[in-house]
Amino acid sequence: MDGAERGEPEAALRDPRLFEDFYRRHVDAVLRFVARRVDDPHTAADLTAEIFLAVLDSAASYRPSLGTETAWLYGVARNVVSSERRRIAREAARDLRLSGRRLLDADDVVRLEDKLDAESPGRRALAALARLPEGERAVMELIAVDELTVTEAAAALGIRQVTARVRLHRARRALRAEAAATTASAAPMTSAAPATRRRPEAARTPDGPLIYVAGREA
């Protein structure tokens, strides 16, 4: 069994054929990860390419004992996406970000737009986590949205499993508290009970069928 089949990105780095196999094996998962975080097909394509370039730079850091290839890739992908967000925040104009971008053909745009549409629930879920502290949000994103295990999320973030579990617990507790507060604020005000009870009184319309109208006070 060769290195890539054993789950070793470093082996794929040394062999172009193995890297192509590695790319094909994971590109769809990486694209879905990106599509849950951006809503522009050009940005999604650029970030996916940058993630695999980052894989080439950091392949030696992969340790099978710490988690799966997917968990490690999501850690790389998260760093790339975070760096892109910081880069955009520093730019004064959107035109600077668009300049020099590789043009996509029509089929690429359609395919990526379909992927972005499919992942729109994930983007909404991520938006709902925006108010959590960074560490807790990162763990919750990877587990609740990207469907990693606690062990995989810890490996992706480079933290201990116990730390990941503590952050996950805090995140869930904060979200439950927020949901409870939202529910309480949305509940309709109940009016005071009337001093006297009213009972319905049967009445007949001129055309015959029975209806119920408010009756006299009992």
PDB file of N, CA and C in Angstrom, residues 95-163:
ATOM      1  N   ASP A  95     -12.536  46.332  -5.656  1.00  0.00           N
ATOM      2  CA  ASP A  95     -11.860  46.163  -6.944  1.00  0.00           C
ATOM      3  C   ASP A  95     -10.469  45.564  -6.786  1.00  0.00           C
ATOM      4  N   LEU A  96      -9.806  45.888  -5.683  1.00  0.00           N
ATOM      5  CA  LEU A  96      -8.477  45.347  -5.467  1.00  0.00           C
ATOM      6  C   LEU A  96      -8.521  43.832  -5.303  1.00  0.00           C
ATOM      7  N   ARG A  97      -9.596  43.343  -4.675  1.00  0.00           N
ATOM      8  CA  ARG A  97      -9.723  41.903  -4.489  1.00  0.00           C
ATOM      9  C   ARG A  97     -10.058  41.190  -5.798  1.00  0.00           C
ATOM     10  N   LEU A  98     -10.789  41.877  -6.666  1.00  0.00           N
ATOM     11  CA  LEU A  98     -11.202  41.253  -7.915  1.00  0.00           C
ATOM     12  C   LEU A  98     -10.108  41.267  -8.976  1.00  0.00           C
ATOM     13  N   SER A  99      -9.175  42.177  -8.878  1.00  0.00           N
ATOM     14  CA  SER A  99      -8.168  42.307  -9.929  1.00  0.00           C
ATOM     15  C   SER A  99      -7.257  41.096  -9.959  1.00  0.00           C
ATOM     16  N   GLY A 100      -6.938  40.660 -11.168  1.00  0.00           N
ATOM     17  CA  GLY A 100      -6.028  39.546 -11.344  1.00  0.00           C
ATOM     18  C   GLY A 100      -6.645  38.185 -11.084  1.00  0.00           C
ATOM     19  N   ARG A 101      -7.943  38.147 -10.857  1.00  0.00           N
ATOM     20  CA  ARG A 101      -8.589  36.869 -10.566  1.00  0.00           C
ATOM     21  C   ARG A 101      -8.747  36.040 -11.836  1.00  0.00           C
ATOM     22  N   ARG A 102      -8.507  34.740 -11.702  1.00  0.00           N
ATOM     23  CA  ARG A 102      -8.679  33.852 -12.849  1.00  0.00           C
ATOM     24  C   ARG A 102     -10.151  33.818 -13.241  1.00  0.00           C
ATOM     25  N   LEU A 103     -10.432  34.012 -14.515  1.00  0.00           N
ATOM     26  CA  LEU A 103     -11.807  33.998 -14.987  1.00  0.00           C
ATOM     27  C   LEU A 103     -12.309  32.568 -15.072  1.00  0.00           C
ATOM     28  N   LEU A 104     -13.546  32.354 -14.636  1.00  0.00           N
ATOM     29  CA  LEU A 104     -14.175  31.047 -14.742  1.00  0.00           C
ATOM     30  C   LEU A 104     -15.029  31.004 -15.982  1.00  0.00           C
ATOM     31  N   ASP A 105     -15.076  29.829 -16.616  1.00  0.00           N
ATOM     32  CA  ASP A 105     -15.986  29.716 -17.750  1.00  0.00           C
ATOM     33  C   ASP A 105     -17.405  29.486 -17.231  1.00  0.00           C
ATOM     34  N   ALA A 106     -18.366  29.528 -18.160  1.00  0.00           N
ATOM     35  CA  ALA A 106     -19.779  29.481 -17.753  1.00  0.00           C
ATOM     36  C   ALA A 106     -20.116  28.200 -17.013  1.00  0.00           C
ATOM     37  N   ASP A 107     -19.573  27.065 -17.465  1.00  0.00           N
ATOM     38  CA  ASP A 107     -19.864  25.788 -16.809  1.00  0.00           C
ATOM     39  C   ASP A 107     -19.331  25.770 -15.382  1.00  0.00           C
ATOM     40  N   ASP A 108     -18.135  26.340 -15.181  1.00  0.00           N
ATOM     41  CA  ASP A 108     -17.568  26.407 -13.835  1.00  0.00           C
ATOM     42  C   ASP A 108     -18.460  27.228 -12.912  1.00  0.00           C
ATOM     43  N   VAL A 109     -18.924  28.372 -13.411  1.00  0.00           N
ATOM     44  CA  VAL A 109     -19.765  29.244 -12.596  1.00  0.00           C
ATOM     45  C   VAL A 109     -21.055  28.537 -12.210  1.00  0.00           C
ATOM     46  N   VAL A 110     -21.685  27.866 -13.162  1.00  0.00           N
ATOM     47  CA  VAL A 110     -22.944  27.156 -12.883  1.00  0.00           C
ATOM     48  C   VAL A 110     -22.720  26.067 -11.848  1.00  0.00           C
ATOM     49  N   ARG A 111     -21.637  25.300 -12.026  1.00  0.00           N
ATOM     50  CA  ARG A 111     -21.353  24.211 -11.098  1.00  0.00           C
ATOM     51  C   ARG A 111     -21.114  24.746  -9.684  1.00  0.00           C
ATOM     52  N   LEU A 112     -20.355  25.836  -9.582  1.00  0.00           N
ATOM     53  CA  LEU A 112     -20.066  26.395  -8.271  1.00  0.00           C
ATOM     54  C   LEU A 112     -21.296  27.052  -7.650  1.00  0.00           C
ATOM     55  N   GLU A 113     -22.117  27.689  -8.477  1.00  0.00           N
ATOM     56  CA  GLU A 113     -23.347  28.281  -7.948  1.00  0.00           C
ATOM     57  C   GLU A 113     -24.264  27.202  -7.391  1.00  0.00           C
ATOM     58  N   ASP A 114     -24.334  26.043  -8.068  1.00  0.00           N
ATOM     59  CA  ASP A 114     -25.127  24.927  -7.550  1.00  0.00           C
ATOM     60  C   ASP A 114     -24.588  24.469  -6.201  1.00  0.00           C
ATOM     61  N   LYS A 115     -23.258  24.398  -6.105  1.00  0.00           N
ATOM     62  CA  LYS A 115     -22.648  23.985  -4.839  1.00  0.00           C
ATOM     63  C   LYS A 115     -22.930  25.006  -3.738  1.00  0.00           C
ATOM     64  N   LEU A 116     -22.845  26.285  -4.080  1.00  0.00           N
ATOM     65  CA  LEU A 116     -23.110  27.337  -3.100  1.00  0.00           C
ATOM     66  C   LEU A 116     -24.561  27.295  -2.638  1.00  0.00           C
ATOM     67  N   ASP A 117     -25.483  27.061  -3.564  1.00  0.00           N
ATOM     68  CA  ASP A 117     -26.893  26.955  -3.188  1.00  0.00           C
ATOM     69  C   ASP A 117     -27.107  25.780  -2.241  1.00  0.00           C
ATOM     70  N   ALA A 118     -26.454  24.667  -2.536  1.00  0.00           N
ATOM     71  CA  ALA A 118     -26.629  23.473  -1.705  1.00  0.00           C
ATOM     72  C   ALA A 118     -26.110  23.683  -0.291  1.00  0.00           C
ATOM     73  N   GLU A 119     -25.103  24.526  -0.154  1.00  0.00           N
ATOM     74  CA  GLU A 119     -24.497  24.742   1.160  1.00  0.00           C
ATOM     75  C   GLU A 119     -25.038  25.976   1.874  1.00  0.00           C
ATOM     76  N   SER A 120     -26.076  26.610   1.334  1.00  0.00           N
ATOM     77  CA  SER A 120     -26.621  27.809   1.989  1.00  0.00           C
ATOM     78  C   SER A 120     -27.132  27.532   3.411  1.00  0.00           C
ATOM     79  N   PRO A 121     -27.708  26.357   3.721  1.00  0.00           N
ATOM     80  CA  PRO A 121     -28.072  26.119   5.126  1.00  0.00           C
ATOM     81  C   PRO A 121     -26.863  26.148   6.046  1.00  0.00           C
ATOM     82  N   GLY A 122     -25.728  25.648   5.546  1.00  0.00           N
ATOM     83  CA  GLY A 122     -24.519  25.692   6.349  1.00  0.00           C
ATOM     84  C   GLY A 122     -24.066  27.112   6.630  1.00  0.00           C
ATOM     85  N   ARG A 123     -24.199  28.000   5.630  1.00  0.00           N
ATOM     86  CA  ARG A 123     -23.820  29.402   5.848  1.00  0.00           C
ATOM     87  C   ARG A 123     -24.734  30.052   6.874  1.00  0.00           C
ATOM     88  N   ARG A 124     -26.031  29.707   6.837  1.00  0.00           N
ATOM     89  CA  ARG A 124     -26.949  30.263   7.827  1.00  0.00           C
ATOM     90  C   ARG A 124     -26.610  29.754   9.228  1.00  0.00           C
ATOM     91  N   ALA A 125     -26.236  28.467   9.303  1.00  0.00           N
ATOM     92  CA  ALA A 125     -25.857  27.905  10.606  1.00  0.00           C
ATOM     93  C   ALA A 125     -24.610  28.589  11.147  1.00  0.00           C
ATOM     94  N   LEU A 126     -23.642  28.846  10.276  1.00  0.00           N
ATOM     95  CA  LEU A 126     -22.428  29.529  10.710  1.00  0.00           C
ATOM     96  C   LEU A 126     -22.739  30.950  11.172  1.00  0.00           C
ATOM     97  N   ALA A 127     -23.645  31.614  10.479  1.00  0.00           N
ATOM     98  CA  ALA A 127     -24.016  32.969  10.878  1.00  0.00           C
ATOM     99  C   ALA A 127     -24.633  32.976  12.271  1.00  0.00           C
ATOM    100  N   ALA A 128     -25.370  31.902  12.595  1.00  0.00           N
ATOM    101  CA  ALA A 128     -25.994  31.827  13.914  1.00  0.00           C
ATOM    102  C   ALA A 128     -24.972  31.663  15.028  1.00  0.00           C
ATOM    103  N   LEU A 129     -23.764  31.236  14.675  1.00  0.00           N
ATOM    104  CA  LEU A 129     -22.711  31.040  15.677  1.00  0.00           C
ATOM    105  C   LEU A 129     -21.812  32.258  15.827  1.00  0.00           C
ATOM    106  N   ALA A 130     -22.091  33.309  15.071  1.00  0.00           N
ATOM    107  CA  ALA A 130     -21.162  34.437  14.975  1.00  0.00           C
ATOM    108  C   ALA A 130     -20.906  35.121  16.314  1.00  0.00           C
ATOM    109  N   ARG A 131     -21.870  35.059  17.240  1.00  0.00           N
ATOM    110  CA  ARG A 131     -21.703  35.781  18.502  1.00  0.00           C
ATOM    111  C   ARG A 131     -20.923  34.993  19.545  1.00  0.00           C
ATOM    112  N   LEU A 132     -20.594  33.744  19.245  1.00  0.00           N
ATOM    113  CA  LEU A 132     -19.810  32.953  20.190  1.00  0.00           C
ATOM    114  C   LEU A 132     -18.357  33.431  20.206  1.00  0.00           C
ATOM    115  N   PRO A 133     -17.653  33.260  21.318  1.00  0.00           N
ATOM    116  CA  PRO A 133     -16.215  33.553  21.332  1.00  0.00           C
ATOM    117  C   PRO A 133     -15.490  32.718  20.289  1.00  0.00           C
ATOM    118  N   GLU A 134     -14.377  33.211  19.790  1.00  0.00           N
ATOM    119  CA  GLU A 134     -13.683  32.581  18.670  1.00  0.00           C
ATOM    120  C   GLU A 134     -13.385  31.104  18.904  1.00  0.00           C
ATOM    121  N   GLY A 135     -12.816  30.755  20.055  1.00  0.00           N
ATOM    122  CA  GLY A 135     -12.452  29.362  20.301  1.00  0.00           C
ATOM    123  C   GLY A 135     -13.659  28.445  20.330  1.00  0.00           C
ATOM    124  N   GLU A 136     -14.728  28.878  20.974  1.00  0.00           N
ATOM    125  CA  GLU A 136     -15.938  28.067  21.058  1.00  0.00           C
ATOM    126  C   GLU A 136     -16.619  27.969  19.703  1.00  0.00           C
ATOM    127  N   ARG A 137     -16.605  29.085  18.963  1.00  0.00           N
ATOM    128  CA  ARG A 137     -17.219  29.067  17.638  1.00  0.00           C
ATOM    129  C   ARG A 137     -16.485  28.111  16.702  1.00  0.00           C
ATOM    130  N   ALA A 138     -15.159  28.101  16.764  1.00  0.00           N
ATOM    131  CA  ALA A 138     -14.377  27.238  15.880  1.00  0.00           C
ATOM    132  C   ALA A 138     -14.711  25.768  16.106  1.00  0.00           C
ATOM    133  N   VAL A 139     -14.798  25.365  17.374  1.00  0.00           N
ATOM    134  CA  VAL A 139     -15.134  23.973  17.678  1.00  0.00           C
ATOM    135  C   VAL A 139     -16.552  23.653  17.221  1.00  0.00           C
ATOM    136  N   MET A 140     -17.488  24.557  17.512  1.00  0.00           N
ATOM    137  CA  MET A 140     -18.886  24.319  17.163  1.00  0.00           C
ATOM    138  C   MET A 140     -19.062  24.251  15.643  1.00  0.00           C
ATOM    139  N   GLU A 141     -18.357  25.103  14.918  1.00  0.00           N
ATOM    140  CA  GLU A 141     -18.440  25.072  13.454  1.00  0.00           C
ATOM    141  C   GLU A 141     -18.045  23.703  12.914  1.00  0.00           C
ATOM    142  N   LEU A 142     -16.890  23.223  13.347  1.00  0.00           N
ATOM    143  CA  LEU A 142     -16.359  21.979  12.803  1.00  0.00           C
ATOM    144  C   LEU A 142     -17.226  20.776  13.170  1.00  0.00           C
ATOM    145  N   ILE A 143     -17.840  20.812  14.355  1.00  0.00           N
ATOM    146  CA  ILE A 143     -18.639  19.669  14.794  1.00  0.00           C
ATOM    147  C   ILE A 143     -20.074  19.757  14.290  1.00  0.00           C
ATOM    148  N   ALA A 144     -20.725  20.897  14.504  1.00  0.00           N
ATOM    149  CA  ALA A 144     -22.143  21.016  14.168  1.00  0.00           C
ATOM    150  C   ALA A 144     -22.387  21.265  12.686  1.00  0.00           C
ATOM    151  N   VAL A 145     -21.481  21.960  12.027  1.00  0.00           N
ATOM    152  CA  VAL A 145     -21.698  22.320  10.620  1.00  0.00           C
ATOM    153  C   VAL A 145     -20.897  21.425   9.674  1.00  0.00           C
ATOM    154  N   ASP A 146     -19.604  21.230   9.985  1.00  0.00           N
ATOM    155  CA  ASP A 146     -18.750  20.428   9.107  1.00  0.00           C
ATOM    156  C   ASP A 146     -18.762  18.946   9.461  1.00  0.00           C
ATOM    157  N   GLU A 147     -19.455  18.587  10.542  1.00  0.00           N
ATOM    158  CA  GLU A 147     -19.716  17.193  10.914  1.00  0.00           C
ATOM    159  C   GLU A 147     -18.454  16.401  11.251  1.00  0.00           C
ATOM    160  N   LEU A 148     -17.479  17.059  11.857  1.00  0.00           N
ATOM    161  CA  LEU A 148     -16.339  16.340  12.400  1.00  0.00           C
ATOM    162  C   LEU A 148     -16.673  15.836  13.799  1.00  0.00           C
ATOM    163  N   THR A 149     -15.942  14.815  14.248  1.00  0.00           N
ATOM    164  CA  THR A 149     -16.065  14.378  15.632  1.00  0.00           C
ATOM    165  C   THR A 149     -15.288  15.338  16.525  1.00  0.00           C
ATOM    166  N   VAL A 150     -15.476  15.203  17.841  1.00  0.00           N
ATOM    167  CA  VAL A 150     -14.716  16.039  18.767  1.00  0.00           C
ATOM    168  C   VAL A 150     -13.220  15.793  18.584  1.00  0.00           C
ATOM    169  N   THR A 151     -12.845  14.530  18.405  1.00  0.00           N
ATOM    170  CA  THR A 151     -11.435  14.194  18.207  1.00  0.00           C
ATOM    171  C   THR A 151     -10.890  14.848  16.943  1.00  0.00           C
ATOM    172  N   GLU A 152     -11.658  14.786  15.867  1.00  0.00           N
ATOM    173  CA  GLU A 152     -11.212  15.373  14.602  1.00  0.00           C
ATOM    174  C   GLU A 152     -11.148  16.894  14.692  1.00  0.00           C
ATOM    175  N   ALA A 153     -12.141  17.501  15.354  1.00  0.00           N
ATOM    176  CA  ALA A 153     -12.137  18.960  15.501  1.00  0.00           C
ATOM    177  C   ALA A 153     -10.926  19.412  16.309  1.00  0.00           C
ATOM    178  N   ALA A 154     -10.605  18.659  17.368  1.00  0.00           N
ATOM    179  CA  ALA A 154      -9.434  19.001  18.167  1.00  0.00           C
ATOM    180  C   ALA A 154      -8.166  18.919  17.324  1.00  0.00           C
ATOM    181  N   ALA A 155      -8.074  17.869  16.491  1.00  0.00           N
ATOM    182  CA  ALA A 155      -6.903  17.726  15.625  1.00  0.00           C
ATOM    183  C   ALA A 155      -6.827  18.851  14.612  1.00  0.00           C
ATOM    184  N   ALA A 156      -7.981  19.224  14.043  1.00  0.00           N
ATOM    185  CA  ALA A 156      -8.001  20.295  13.038  1.00  0.00           C
ATOM    186  C   ALA A 156      -7.557  21.621  13.631  1.00  0.00           C
ATOM    187  N   LEU A 157      -7.904  21.846  14.899  1.00  0.00           N
ATOM    188  CA  LEU A 157      -7.591  23.127  15.547  1.00  0.00           C
ATOM    189  C   LEU A 157      -6.267  23.092  16.316  1.00  0.00           C
ATOM    190  N   GLY A 158      -5.676  21.899  16.431  1.00  0.00           N
ATOM    191  CA  GLY A 158      -4.423  21.790  17.150  1.00  0.00           C
ATOM    192  C   GLY A 158      -4.567  21.981  18.651  1.00  0.00           C
ATOM    193  N   ILE A 159      -5.697  21.512  19.209  1.00  0.00           N
ATOM    194  CA  ILE A 159      -5.931  21.633  20.650  1.00  0.00           C
ATOM    195  C   ILE A 159      -6.182  20.257  21.228  1.00  0.00           C
ATOM    196  N   ARG A 160      -6.161  20.146  22.558  1.00  0.00           N
ATOM    197  CA  ARG A 160      -6.427  18.867  23.207  1.00  0.00           C
ATOM    198  C   ARG A 160      -7.917  18.530  23.117  1.00  0.00           C
ATOM    199  N   GLN A 161      -8.211  17.225  23.149  1.00  0.00           N
ATOM    200  CA  GLN A 161      -9.605  16.804  23.086  1.00  0.00           C
ATOM    201  C   GLN A 161     -10.412  17.358  24.256  1.00  0.00           C
ATOM    202  N   VAL A 162      -9.820  17.376  25.446  1.00  0.00           N
ATOM    203  CA  VAL A 162     -10.563  17.871  26.598  1.00  0.00           C
ATOM    204  C   VAL A 162     -10.890  19.348  26.426  1.00  0.00           C
ATOM    205  N   THR A 163      -9.965  20.102  25.810  1.00  0.00           N
ATOM    206  CA  THR A 163     -10.226  21.517  25.544  1.00  0.00           C
ATOM    207  C   THR A 163     -11.377  21.664  24.560  1.00  0.00           C
TER     208      THR A 163
END
